[in-house]
Coordinates of N, CA and C in Angstrom, one line a residue:
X159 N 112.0 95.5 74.6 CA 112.1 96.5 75.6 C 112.1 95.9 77.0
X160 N 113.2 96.0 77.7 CA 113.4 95.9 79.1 C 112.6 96.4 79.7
X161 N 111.4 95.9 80.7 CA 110.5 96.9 82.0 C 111.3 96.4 83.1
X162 N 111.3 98.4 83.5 CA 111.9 98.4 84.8 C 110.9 98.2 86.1
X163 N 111.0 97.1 86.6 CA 110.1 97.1 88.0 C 111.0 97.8 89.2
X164 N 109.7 97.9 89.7 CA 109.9 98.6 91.1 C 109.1 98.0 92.3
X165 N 109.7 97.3 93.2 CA 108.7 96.5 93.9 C 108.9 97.0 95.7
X166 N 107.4 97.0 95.9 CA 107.2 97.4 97.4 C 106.9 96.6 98.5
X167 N 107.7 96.4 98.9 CA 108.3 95.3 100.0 C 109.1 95.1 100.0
X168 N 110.3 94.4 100.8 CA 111.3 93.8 100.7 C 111.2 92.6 101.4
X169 N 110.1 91.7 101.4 CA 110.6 90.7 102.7 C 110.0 89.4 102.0
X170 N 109.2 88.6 102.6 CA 109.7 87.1 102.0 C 109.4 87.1 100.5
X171 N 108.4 87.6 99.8 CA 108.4 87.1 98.3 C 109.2 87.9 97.7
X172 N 109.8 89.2 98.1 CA 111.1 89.4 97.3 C 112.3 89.0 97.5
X173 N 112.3 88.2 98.8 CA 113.3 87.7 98.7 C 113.8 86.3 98.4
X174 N 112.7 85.2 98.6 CA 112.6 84.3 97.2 C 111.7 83.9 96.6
X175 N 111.2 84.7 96.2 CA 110.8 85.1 94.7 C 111.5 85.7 93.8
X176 N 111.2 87.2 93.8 CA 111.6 88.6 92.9 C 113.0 88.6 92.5
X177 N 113.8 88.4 93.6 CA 115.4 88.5 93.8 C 115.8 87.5 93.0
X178 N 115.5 86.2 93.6 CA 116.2 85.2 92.8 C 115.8 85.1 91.4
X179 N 115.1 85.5 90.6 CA 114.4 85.5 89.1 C 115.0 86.6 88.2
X180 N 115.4 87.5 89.0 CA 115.9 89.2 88.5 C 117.1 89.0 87.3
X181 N 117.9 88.1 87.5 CA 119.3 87.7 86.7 C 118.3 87.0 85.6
X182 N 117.8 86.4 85.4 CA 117.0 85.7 84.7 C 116.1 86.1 83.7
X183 N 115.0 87.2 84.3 CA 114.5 88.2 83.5 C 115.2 89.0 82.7
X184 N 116.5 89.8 83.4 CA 117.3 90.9 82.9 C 117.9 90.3 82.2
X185 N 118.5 89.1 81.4 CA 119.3 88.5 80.6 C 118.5 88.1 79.5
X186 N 117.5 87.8 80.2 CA 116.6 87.6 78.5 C 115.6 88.7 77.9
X187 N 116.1 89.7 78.6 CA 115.3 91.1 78.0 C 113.8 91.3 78.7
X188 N 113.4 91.0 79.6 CA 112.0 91.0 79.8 C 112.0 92.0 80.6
X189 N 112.3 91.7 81.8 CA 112.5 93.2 83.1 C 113.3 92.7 84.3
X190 N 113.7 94.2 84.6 CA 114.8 93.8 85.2 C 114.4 94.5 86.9
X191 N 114.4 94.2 88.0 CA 114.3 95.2 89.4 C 114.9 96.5 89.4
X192 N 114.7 97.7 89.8 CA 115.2 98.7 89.4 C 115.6 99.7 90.7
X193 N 114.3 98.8 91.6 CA 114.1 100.1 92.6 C 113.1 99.0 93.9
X194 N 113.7 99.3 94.8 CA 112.9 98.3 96.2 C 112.2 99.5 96.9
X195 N 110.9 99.8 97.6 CA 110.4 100.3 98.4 C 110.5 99.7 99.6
X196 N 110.9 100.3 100.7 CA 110.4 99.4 102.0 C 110.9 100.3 103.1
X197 N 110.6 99.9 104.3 CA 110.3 101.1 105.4 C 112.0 100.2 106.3
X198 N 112.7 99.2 105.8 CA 113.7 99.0 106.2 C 114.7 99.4 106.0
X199 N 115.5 99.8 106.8 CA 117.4 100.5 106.4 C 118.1 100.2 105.1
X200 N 118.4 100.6 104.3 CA 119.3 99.6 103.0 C 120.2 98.6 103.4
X201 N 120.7 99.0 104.8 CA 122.0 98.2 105.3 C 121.1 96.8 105.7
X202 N 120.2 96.5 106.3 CA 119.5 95.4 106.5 C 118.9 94.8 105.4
X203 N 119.0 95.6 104.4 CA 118.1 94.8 102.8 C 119.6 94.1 102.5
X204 N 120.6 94.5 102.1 CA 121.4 93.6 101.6 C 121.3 93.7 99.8
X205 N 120.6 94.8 99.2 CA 120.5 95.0 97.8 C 121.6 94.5 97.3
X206 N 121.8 93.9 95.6 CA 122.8 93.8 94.9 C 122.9 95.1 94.1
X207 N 123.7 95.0 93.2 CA 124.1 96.8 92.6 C 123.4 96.5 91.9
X208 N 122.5 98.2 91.6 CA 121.7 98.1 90.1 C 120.1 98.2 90.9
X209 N 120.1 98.0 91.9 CA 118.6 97.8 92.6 C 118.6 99.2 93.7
X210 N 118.0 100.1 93.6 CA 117.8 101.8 94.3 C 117.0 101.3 95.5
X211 N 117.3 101.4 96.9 CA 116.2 101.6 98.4 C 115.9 102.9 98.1
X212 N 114.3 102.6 98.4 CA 113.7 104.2 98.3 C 113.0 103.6 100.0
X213 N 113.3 105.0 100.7 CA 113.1 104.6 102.0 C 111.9 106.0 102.8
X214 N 110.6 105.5 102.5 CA 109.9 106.2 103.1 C 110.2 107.2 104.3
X215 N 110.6 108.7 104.1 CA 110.6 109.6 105.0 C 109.6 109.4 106.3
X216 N 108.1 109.9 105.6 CA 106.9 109.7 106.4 C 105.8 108.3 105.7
X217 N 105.5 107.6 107.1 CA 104.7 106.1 106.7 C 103.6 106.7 105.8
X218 N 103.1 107.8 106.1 CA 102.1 108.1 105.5 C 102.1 108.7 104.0
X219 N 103.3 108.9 103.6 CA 103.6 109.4 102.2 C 103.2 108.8 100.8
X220 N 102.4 108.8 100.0 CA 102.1 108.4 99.4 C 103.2 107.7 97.8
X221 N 102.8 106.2 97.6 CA 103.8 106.0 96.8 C 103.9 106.4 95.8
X222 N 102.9 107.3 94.8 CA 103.0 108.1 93.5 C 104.4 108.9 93.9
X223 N 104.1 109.6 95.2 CA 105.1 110.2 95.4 C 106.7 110.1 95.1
X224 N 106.6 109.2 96.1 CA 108.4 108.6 96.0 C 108.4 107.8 94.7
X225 N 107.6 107.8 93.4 CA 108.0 107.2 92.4 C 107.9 108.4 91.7
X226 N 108.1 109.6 91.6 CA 107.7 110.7 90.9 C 109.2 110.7 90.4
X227 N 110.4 110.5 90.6 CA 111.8 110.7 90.1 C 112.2 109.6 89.0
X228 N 112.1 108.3 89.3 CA 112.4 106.8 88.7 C 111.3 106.5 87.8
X229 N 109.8 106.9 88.1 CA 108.7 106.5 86.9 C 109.1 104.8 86.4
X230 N 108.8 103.9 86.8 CA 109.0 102.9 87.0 C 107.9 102.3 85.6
X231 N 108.4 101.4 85.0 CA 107.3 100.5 84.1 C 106.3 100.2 84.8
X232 N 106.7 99.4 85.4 CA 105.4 98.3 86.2 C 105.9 98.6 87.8
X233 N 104.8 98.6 88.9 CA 105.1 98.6 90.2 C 104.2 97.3 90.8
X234 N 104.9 96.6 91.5 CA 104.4 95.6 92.1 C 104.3 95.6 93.6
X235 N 103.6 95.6 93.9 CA 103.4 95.2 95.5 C 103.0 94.2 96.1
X236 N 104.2 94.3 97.0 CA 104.7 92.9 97.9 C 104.2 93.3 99.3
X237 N 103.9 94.1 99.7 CA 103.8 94.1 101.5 C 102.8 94.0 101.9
X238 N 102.4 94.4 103.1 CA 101.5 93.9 103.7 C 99.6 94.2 103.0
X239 N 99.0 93.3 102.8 CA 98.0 92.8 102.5 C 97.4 93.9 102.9
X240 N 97.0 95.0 104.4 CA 96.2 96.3 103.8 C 96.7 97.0 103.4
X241 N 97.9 97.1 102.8 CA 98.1 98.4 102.0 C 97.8 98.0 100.2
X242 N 97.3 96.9 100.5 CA 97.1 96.5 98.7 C 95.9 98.0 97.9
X243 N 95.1 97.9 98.7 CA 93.8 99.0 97.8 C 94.2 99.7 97.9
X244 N 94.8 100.2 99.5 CA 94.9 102.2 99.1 C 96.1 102.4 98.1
X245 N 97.3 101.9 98.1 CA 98.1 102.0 97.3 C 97.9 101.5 96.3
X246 N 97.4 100.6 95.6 CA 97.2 100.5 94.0 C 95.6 101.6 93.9
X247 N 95.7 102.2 94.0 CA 94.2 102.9 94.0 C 95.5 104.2 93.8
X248 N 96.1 105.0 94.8 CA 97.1 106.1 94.8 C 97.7 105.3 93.0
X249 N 98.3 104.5 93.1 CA 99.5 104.3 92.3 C 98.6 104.5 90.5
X250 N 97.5 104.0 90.9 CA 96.5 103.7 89.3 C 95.9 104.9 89.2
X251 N 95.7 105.8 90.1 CA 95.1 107.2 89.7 C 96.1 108.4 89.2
X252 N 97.7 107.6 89.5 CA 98.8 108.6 89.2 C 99.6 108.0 87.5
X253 N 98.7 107.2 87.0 CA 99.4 106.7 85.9 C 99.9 105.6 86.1
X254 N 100.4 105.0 87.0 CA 100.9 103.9 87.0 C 100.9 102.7 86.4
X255 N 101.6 101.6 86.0 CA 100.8 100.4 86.0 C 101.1 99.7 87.6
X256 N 100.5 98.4 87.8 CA 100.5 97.8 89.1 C 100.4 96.5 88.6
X257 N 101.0 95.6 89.7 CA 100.6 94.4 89.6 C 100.7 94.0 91.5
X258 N 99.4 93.3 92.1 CA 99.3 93.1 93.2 C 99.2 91.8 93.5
X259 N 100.0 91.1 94.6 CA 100.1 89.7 95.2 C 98.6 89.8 95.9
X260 N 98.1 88.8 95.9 CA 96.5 88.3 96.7 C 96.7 88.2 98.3
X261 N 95.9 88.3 99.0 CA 94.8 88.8 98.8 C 94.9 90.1 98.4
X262 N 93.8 90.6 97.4 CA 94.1 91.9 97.3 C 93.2 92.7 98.1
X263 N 92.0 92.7 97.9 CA 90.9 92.9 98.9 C 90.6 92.4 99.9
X264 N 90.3 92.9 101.2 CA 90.2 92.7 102.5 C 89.1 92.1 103.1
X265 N 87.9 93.0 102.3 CA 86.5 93.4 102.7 C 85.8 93.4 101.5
X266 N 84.2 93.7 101.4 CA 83.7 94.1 100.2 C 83.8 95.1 99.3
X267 N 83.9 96.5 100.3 CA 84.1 97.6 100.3 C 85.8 97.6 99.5
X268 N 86.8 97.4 99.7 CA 88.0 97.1 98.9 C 88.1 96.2 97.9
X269 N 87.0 95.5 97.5 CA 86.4 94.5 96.3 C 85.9 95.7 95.2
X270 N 85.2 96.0 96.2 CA 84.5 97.3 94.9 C 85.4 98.5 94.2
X271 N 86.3 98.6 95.2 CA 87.6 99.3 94.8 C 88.0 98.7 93.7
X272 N 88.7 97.8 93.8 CA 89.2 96.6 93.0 C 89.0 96.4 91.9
X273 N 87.5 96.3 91.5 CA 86.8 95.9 90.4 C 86.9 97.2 89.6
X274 N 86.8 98.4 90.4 CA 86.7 99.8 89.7 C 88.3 99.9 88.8
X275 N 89.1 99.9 89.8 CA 90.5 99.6 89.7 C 91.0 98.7 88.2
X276 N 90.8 97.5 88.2 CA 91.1 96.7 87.1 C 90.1 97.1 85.8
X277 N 88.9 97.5 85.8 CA 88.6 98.3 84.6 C 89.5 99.1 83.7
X278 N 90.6 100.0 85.1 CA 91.3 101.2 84.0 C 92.2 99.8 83.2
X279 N 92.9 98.8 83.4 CA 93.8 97.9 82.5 C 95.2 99.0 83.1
X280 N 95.1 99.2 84.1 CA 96.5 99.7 84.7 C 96.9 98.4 86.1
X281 N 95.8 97.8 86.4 CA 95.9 97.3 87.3 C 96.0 95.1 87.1
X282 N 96.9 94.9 87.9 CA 96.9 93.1 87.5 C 97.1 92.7 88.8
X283 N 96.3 91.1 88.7 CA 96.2 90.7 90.1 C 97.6 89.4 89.9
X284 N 98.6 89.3 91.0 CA 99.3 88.3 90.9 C 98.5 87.1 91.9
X285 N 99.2 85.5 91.2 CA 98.2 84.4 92.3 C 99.5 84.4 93.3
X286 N 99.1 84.2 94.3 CA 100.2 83.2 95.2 C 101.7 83.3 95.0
X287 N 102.5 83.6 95.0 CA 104.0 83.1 94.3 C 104.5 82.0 94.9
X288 N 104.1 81.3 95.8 CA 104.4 79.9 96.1 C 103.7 79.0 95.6
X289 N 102.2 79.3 95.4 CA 101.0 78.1 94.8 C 102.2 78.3 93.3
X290 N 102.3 79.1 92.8 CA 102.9 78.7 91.3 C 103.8 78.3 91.5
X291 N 105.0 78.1 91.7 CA 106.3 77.3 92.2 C 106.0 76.2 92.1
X292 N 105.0 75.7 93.3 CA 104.7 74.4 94.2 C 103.9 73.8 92.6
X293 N 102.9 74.5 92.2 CA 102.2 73.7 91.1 C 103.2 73.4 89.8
X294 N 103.7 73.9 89.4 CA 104.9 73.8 88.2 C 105.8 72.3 88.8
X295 N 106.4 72.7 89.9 CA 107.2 71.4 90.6 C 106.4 69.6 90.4
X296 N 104.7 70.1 90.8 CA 103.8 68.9 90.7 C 103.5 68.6 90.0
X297 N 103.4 69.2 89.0 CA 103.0 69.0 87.7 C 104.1 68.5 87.0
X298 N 105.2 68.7 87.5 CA 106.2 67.6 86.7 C 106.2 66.6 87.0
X299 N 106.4 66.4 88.6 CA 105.9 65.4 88.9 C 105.3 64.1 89.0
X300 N 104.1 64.9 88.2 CA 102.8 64.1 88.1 C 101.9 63.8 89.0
X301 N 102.0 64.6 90.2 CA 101.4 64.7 91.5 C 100.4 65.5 91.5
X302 N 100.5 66.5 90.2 CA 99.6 67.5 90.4 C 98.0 67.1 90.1
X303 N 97.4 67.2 91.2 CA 95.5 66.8 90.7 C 94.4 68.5 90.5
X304 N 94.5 68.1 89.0 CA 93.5 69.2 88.7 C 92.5 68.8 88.4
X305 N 91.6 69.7 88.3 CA 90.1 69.8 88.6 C 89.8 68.9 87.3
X306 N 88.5 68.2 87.7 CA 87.9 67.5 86.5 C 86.6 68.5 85.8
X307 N 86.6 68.7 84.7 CA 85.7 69.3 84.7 C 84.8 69.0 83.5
X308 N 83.1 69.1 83.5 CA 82.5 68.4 83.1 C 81.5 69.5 82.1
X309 N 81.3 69.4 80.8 CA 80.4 70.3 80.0 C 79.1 69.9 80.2
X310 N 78.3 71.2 81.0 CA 76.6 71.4 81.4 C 76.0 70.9 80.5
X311 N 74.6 70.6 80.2 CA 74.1 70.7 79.1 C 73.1 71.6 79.0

């Protein structure tokens, strides 16, 4: 089964990240982009065919909302670091699944969110999308220095 993502942001990690990977995924059956969120014009995203701009009316609209038509597999969020809790919080209380770029939490108070949050098993935290790139590259390398690690007694 193909999952259809739907990702919220359009700006640097979907654009090399998400974007360049999309042909990749979709060919070997995993998932494919389905649907971009972002508060920018379609004509400035530059979408390929097959990828839907859903373009927030009001900033304040909530994203269960605008996914109420497309019902999306997985939703990922890419944009700005405070909208990570209130919207995976909206998106996990409406069914969703989520997966969120770090930081995800701001504060304590959005930690505790967080923790409540990844209990349901609707919610996933992504690391970095560049630390993983960069580490894969070094690790071929042989450049890559990982931790030594030593059993307590």
């Amino acid at each position: 089964m193909t999952l259809d993502l739907c990702i919220v942001g359009a700006g640097e990690c979907f654009r090399e990240y998400y974007l360049p990977i999309n042909g990749a995924l979709h060919q070997d059956g995993v998932a494919r982009i389905t649907s971009v969120i972002d508060v920018l014009d379609a004509s400035k995203l530059n979408l390929p065919s097959g990828i839907t701009h859903i373009h927030p009316q009001n900033p304040n609209q909530p994203l269960s909302d605008l996914l109420k038509k497309i019902r999306p597999d997985v939703v990922i969020l890419s944009h700005p670091n405070t909208f990570h809790v209130p919207d995976a919080k909206d998106l996990v209380e409406n069914g969703h699944r989520v997966l969120v770029e770090k930081p995800f939490a701001l504060s304590a108070g959005e930690l505790a969110i967080a923790e409540g949050l990844l209990q349901t098993g609707r919610l996933g935290l992504i690391e970095y999308y560049l630390f993983g790139k960069t580490a894969v590259l070094q690790i071929l390398a042989g450049t890559y220095a990982f931790e030594e690690t030593q059993e307590q007694v």
